[in-house]
Coordinates of N, CA and C in Angstrom, one line a residue:
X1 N -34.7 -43.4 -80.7 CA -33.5 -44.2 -80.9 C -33.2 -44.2 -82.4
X2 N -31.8 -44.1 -82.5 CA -31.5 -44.3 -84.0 C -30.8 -45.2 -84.4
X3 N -30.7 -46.1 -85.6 CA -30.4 -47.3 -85.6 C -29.9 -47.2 -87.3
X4 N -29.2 -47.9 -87.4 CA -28.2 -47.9 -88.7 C -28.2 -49.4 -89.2
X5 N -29.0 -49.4 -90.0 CA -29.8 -51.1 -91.0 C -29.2 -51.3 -92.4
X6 N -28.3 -52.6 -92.4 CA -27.4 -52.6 -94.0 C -28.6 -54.2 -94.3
X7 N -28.2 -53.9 -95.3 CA -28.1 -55.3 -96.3 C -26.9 -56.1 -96.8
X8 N -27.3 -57.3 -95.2 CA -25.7 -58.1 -95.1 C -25.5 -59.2 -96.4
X9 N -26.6 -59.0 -97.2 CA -27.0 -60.1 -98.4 C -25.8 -60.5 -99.6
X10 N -25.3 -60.7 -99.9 CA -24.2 -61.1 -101.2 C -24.7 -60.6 -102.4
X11 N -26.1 -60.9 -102.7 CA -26.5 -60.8 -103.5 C -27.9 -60.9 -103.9
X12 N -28.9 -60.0 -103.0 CA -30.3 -59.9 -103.0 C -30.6 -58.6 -102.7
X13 N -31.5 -58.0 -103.6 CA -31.8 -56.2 -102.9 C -33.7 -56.8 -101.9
X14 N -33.0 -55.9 -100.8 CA -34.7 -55.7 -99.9 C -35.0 -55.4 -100.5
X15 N -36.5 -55.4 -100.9 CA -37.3 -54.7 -101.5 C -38.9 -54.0 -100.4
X16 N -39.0 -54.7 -99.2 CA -39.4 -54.4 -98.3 C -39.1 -54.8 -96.7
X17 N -38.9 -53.9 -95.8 CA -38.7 -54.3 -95.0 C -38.9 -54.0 -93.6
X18 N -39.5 -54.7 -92.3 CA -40.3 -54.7 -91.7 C -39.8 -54.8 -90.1
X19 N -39.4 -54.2 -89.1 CA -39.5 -54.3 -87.9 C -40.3 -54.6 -86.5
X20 N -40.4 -55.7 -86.5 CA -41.2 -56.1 -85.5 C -40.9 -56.1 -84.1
X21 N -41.3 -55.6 -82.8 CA -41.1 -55.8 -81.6 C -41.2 -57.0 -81.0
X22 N -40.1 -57.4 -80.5 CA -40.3 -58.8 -79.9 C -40.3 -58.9 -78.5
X23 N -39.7 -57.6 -77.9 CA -39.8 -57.7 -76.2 C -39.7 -55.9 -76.4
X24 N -40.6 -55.4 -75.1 CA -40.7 -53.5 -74.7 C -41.5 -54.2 -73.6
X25 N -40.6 -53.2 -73.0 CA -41.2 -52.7 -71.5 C -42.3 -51.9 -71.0
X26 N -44.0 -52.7 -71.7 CA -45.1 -52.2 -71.5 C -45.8 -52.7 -70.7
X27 N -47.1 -52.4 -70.6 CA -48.1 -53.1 -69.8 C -48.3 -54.4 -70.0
X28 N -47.5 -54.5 -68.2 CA -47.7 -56.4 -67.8 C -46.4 -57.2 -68.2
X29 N -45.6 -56.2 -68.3 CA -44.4 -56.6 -68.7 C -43.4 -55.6 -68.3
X30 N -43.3 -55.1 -66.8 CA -42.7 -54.5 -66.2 C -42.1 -54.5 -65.1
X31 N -41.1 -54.3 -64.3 CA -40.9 -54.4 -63.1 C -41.0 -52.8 -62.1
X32 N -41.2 -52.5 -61.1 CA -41.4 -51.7 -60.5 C -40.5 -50.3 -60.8
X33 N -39.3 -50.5 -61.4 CA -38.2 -49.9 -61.6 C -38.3 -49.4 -63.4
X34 N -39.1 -50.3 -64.5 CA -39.3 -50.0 -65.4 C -40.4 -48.5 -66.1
X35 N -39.8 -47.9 -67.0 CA -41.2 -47.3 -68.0 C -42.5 -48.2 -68.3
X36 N -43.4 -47.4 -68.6 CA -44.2 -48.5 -69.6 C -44.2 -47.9 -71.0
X37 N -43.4 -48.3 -71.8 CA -43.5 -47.7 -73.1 C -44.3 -47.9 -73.9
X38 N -44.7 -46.8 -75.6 CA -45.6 -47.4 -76.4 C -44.3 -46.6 -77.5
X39 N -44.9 -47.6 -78.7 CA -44.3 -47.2 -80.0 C -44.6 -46.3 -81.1
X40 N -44.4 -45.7 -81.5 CA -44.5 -44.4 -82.2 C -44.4 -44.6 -84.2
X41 N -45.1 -44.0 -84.7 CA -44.7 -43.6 -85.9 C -43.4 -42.5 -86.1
X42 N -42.5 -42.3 -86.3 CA -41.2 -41.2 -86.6 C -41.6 -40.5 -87.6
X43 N -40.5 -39.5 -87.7 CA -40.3 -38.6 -88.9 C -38.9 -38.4 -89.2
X44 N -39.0 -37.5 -90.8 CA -37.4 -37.9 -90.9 C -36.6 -36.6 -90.3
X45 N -35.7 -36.6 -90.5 CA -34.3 -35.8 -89.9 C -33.3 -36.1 -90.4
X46 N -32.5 -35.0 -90.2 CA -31.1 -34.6 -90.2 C -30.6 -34.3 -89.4
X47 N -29.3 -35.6 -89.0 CA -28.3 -35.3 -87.8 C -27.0 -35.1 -88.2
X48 N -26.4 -34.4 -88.1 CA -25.0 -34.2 -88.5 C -24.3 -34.2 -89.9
X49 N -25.5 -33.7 -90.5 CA -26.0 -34.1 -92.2 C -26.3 -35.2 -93.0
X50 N -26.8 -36.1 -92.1 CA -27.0 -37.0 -92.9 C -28.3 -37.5 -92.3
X51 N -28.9 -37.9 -93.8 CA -30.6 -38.0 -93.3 C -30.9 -38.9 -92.5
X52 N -31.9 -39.7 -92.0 CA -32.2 -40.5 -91.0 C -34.0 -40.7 -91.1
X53 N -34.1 -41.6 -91.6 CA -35.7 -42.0 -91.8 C -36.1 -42.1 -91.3
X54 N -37.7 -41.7 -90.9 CA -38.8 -41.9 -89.8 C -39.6 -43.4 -90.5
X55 N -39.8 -43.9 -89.6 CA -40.4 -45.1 -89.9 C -42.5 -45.4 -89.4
X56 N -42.6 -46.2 -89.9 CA -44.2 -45.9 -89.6 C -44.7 -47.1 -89.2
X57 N -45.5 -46.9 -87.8 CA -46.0 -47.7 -86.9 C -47.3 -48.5 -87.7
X58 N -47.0 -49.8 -88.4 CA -48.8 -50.3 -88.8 C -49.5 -50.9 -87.4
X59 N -50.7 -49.6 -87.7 CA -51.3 -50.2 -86.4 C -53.1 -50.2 -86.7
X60 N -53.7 -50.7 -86.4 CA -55.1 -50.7 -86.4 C -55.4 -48.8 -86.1
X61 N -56.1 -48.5 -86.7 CA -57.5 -46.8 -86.7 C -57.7 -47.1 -84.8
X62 N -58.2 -48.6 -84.5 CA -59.0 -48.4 -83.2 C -57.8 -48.6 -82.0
X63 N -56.5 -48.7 -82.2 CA -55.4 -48.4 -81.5 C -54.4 -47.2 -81.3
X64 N -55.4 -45.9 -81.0 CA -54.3 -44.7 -81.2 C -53.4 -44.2 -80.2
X65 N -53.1 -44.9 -79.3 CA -52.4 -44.9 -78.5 C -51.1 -45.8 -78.3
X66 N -50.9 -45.6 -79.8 CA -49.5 -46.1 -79.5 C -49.5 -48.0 -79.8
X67 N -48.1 -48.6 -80.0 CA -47.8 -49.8 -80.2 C -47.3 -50.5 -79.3
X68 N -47.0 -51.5 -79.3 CA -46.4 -52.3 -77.9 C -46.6 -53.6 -78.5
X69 N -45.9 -54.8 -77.6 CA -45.3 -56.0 -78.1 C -46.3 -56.4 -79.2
X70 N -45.2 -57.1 -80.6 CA -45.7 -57.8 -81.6 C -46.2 -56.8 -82.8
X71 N -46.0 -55.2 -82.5 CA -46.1 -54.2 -83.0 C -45.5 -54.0 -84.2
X72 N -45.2 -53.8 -85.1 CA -43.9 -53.6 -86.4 C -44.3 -52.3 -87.0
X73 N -42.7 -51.4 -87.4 CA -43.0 -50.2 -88.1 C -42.4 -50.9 -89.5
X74 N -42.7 -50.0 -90.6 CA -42.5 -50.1 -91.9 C -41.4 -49.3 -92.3
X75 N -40.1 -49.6 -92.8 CA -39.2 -48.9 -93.0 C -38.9 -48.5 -94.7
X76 N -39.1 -47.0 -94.6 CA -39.1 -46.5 -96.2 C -37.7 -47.1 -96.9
X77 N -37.6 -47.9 -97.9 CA -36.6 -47.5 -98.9 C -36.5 -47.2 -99.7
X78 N -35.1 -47.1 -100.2 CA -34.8 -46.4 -101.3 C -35.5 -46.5 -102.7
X79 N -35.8 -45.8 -103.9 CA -36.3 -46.5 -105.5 C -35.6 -47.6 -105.3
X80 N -35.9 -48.8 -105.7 CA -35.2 -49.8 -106.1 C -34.6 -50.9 -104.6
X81 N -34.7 -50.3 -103.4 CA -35.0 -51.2 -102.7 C -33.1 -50.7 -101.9
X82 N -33.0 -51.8 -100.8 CA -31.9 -51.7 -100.6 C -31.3 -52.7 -100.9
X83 N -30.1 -52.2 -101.8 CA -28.9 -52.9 -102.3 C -28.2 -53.7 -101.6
X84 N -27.3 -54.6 -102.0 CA -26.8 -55.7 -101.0 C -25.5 -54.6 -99.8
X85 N -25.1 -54.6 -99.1 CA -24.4 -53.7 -98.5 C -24.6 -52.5 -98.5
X86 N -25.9 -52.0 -98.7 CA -26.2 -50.7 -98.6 C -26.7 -50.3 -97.2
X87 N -26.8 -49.0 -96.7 CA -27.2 -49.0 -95.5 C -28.2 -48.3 -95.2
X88 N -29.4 -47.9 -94.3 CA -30.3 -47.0 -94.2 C -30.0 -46.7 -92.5
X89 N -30.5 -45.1 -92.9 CA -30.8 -44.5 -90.8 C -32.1 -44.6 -90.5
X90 N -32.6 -45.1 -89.6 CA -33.6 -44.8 -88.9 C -33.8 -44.6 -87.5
X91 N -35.3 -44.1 -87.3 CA -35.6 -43.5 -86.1 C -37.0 -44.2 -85.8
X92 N -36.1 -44.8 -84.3 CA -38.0 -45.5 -83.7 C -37.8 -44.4 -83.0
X93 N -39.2 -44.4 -82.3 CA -40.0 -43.4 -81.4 C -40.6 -44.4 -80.6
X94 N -40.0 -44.0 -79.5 CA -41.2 -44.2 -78.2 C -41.5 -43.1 -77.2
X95 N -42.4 -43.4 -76.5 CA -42.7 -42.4 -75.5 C -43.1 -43.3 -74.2
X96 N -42.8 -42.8 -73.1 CA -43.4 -43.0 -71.7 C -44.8 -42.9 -71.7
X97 N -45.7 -44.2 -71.3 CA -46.7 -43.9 -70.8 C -47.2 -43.0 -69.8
X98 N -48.4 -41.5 -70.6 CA -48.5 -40.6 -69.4 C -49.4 -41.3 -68.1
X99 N -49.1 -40.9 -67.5 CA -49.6 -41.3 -65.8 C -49.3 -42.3 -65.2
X100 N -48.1 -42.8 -65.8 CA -47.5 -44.0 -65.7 C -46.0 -44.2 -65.6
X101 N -45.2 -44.2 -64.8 CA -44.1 -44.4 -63.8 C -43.5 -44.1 -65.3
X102 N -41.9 -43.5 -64.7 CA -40.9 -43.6 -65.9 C -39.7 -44.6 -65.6
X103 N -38.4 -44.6 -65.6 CA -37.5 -45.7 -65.4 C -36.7 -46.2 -66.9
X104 N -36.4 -47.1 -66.5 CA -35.5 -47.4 -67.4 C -36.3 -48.4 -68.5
X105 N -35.8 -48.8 -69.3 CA -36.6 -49.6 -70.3 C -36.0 -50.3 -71.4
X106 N -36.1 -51.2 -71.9 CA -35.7 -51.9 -73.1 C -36.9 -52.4 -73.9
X107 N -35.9 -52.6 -75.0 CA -36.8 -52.9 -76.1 C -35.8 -54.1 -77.1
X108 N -36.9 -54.7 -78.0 CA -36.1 -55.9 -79.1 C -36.8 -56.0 -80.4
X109 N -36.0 -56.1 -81.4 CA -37.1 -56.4 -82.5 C -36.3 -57.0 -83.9
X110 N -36.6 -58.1 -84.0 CA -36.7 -58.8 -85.4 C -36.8 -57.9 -86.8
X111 N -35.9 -58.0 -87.7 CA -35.6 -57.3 -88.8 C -36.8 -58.5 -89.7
X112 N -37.7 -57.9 -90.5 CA -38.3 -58.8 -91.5 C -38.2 -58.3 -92.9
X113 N -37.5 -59.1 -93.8 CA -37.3 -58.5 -94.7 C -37.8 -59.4 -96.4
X114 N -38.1 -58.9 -97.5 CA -38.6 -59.7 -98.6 C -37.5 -59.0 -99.9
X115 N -37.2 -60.2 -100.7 CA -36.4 -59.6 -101.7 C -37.4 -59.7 -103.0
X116 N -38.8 -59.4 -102.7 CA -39.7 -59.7 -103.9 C -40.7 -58.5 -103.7
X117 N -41.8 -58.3 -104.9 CA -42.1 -57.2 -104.4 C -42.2 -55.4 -104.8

């Protein structure tokens, strides 16, 4: 999924900033009809010339299989942070759990962000 993140601020640059999952359609939290997804670390790209950040999953060494609710990736910015109305691309990643039904799926997540830092 790619997602297009500004800084709606008047007047404060992000200096870090943090996406947390608040609802995904994983284990124990599915209906018969859903995926079970897990969350991914990304990479960057270029879509139609214009770059698009990979973002990185903080997850515990003893969890390698992926993220799921309450999970948060780290979103790279710019030197100096993002500017008030500036915008960044990014790319979450998920994947279907293998052996494990596919379907449809949603996901939610809280923007966390510090202007300190």
């Amino acid at each position: 999924m790619r997602r297009t993140l500004t800084n709606t601020s008047a007047t404060q640059t992000v200096r870090l900033l943090r996406l947390r999952l608040t609802s995904i359609t994983t284990y124990g939290n599915t209906t018969a009809s859903q995926a079970t997804l897990a969350a991914y670390s990304s990479s960057d790209e270029t879509v139609s010339g214009q770059t698009v950040e990979g973002v990185t999953l903080d997850r515990a060494a003893d969890q390698p299989d992926g993220g799921g609710l309450n999970s948060s990736w780290t979103v790279p910015l710019p030197d100096g942070g993002l500017a008030p109305g500036q915008s960044i691309n990014i790319s979450l990643l998920f994947h279907a759990v293998r052996g494990v039904r596919g379907g449809t799926f949603s996901f939610g997540y809280n923007a966390e962000a510090t202007t300190t830092g």
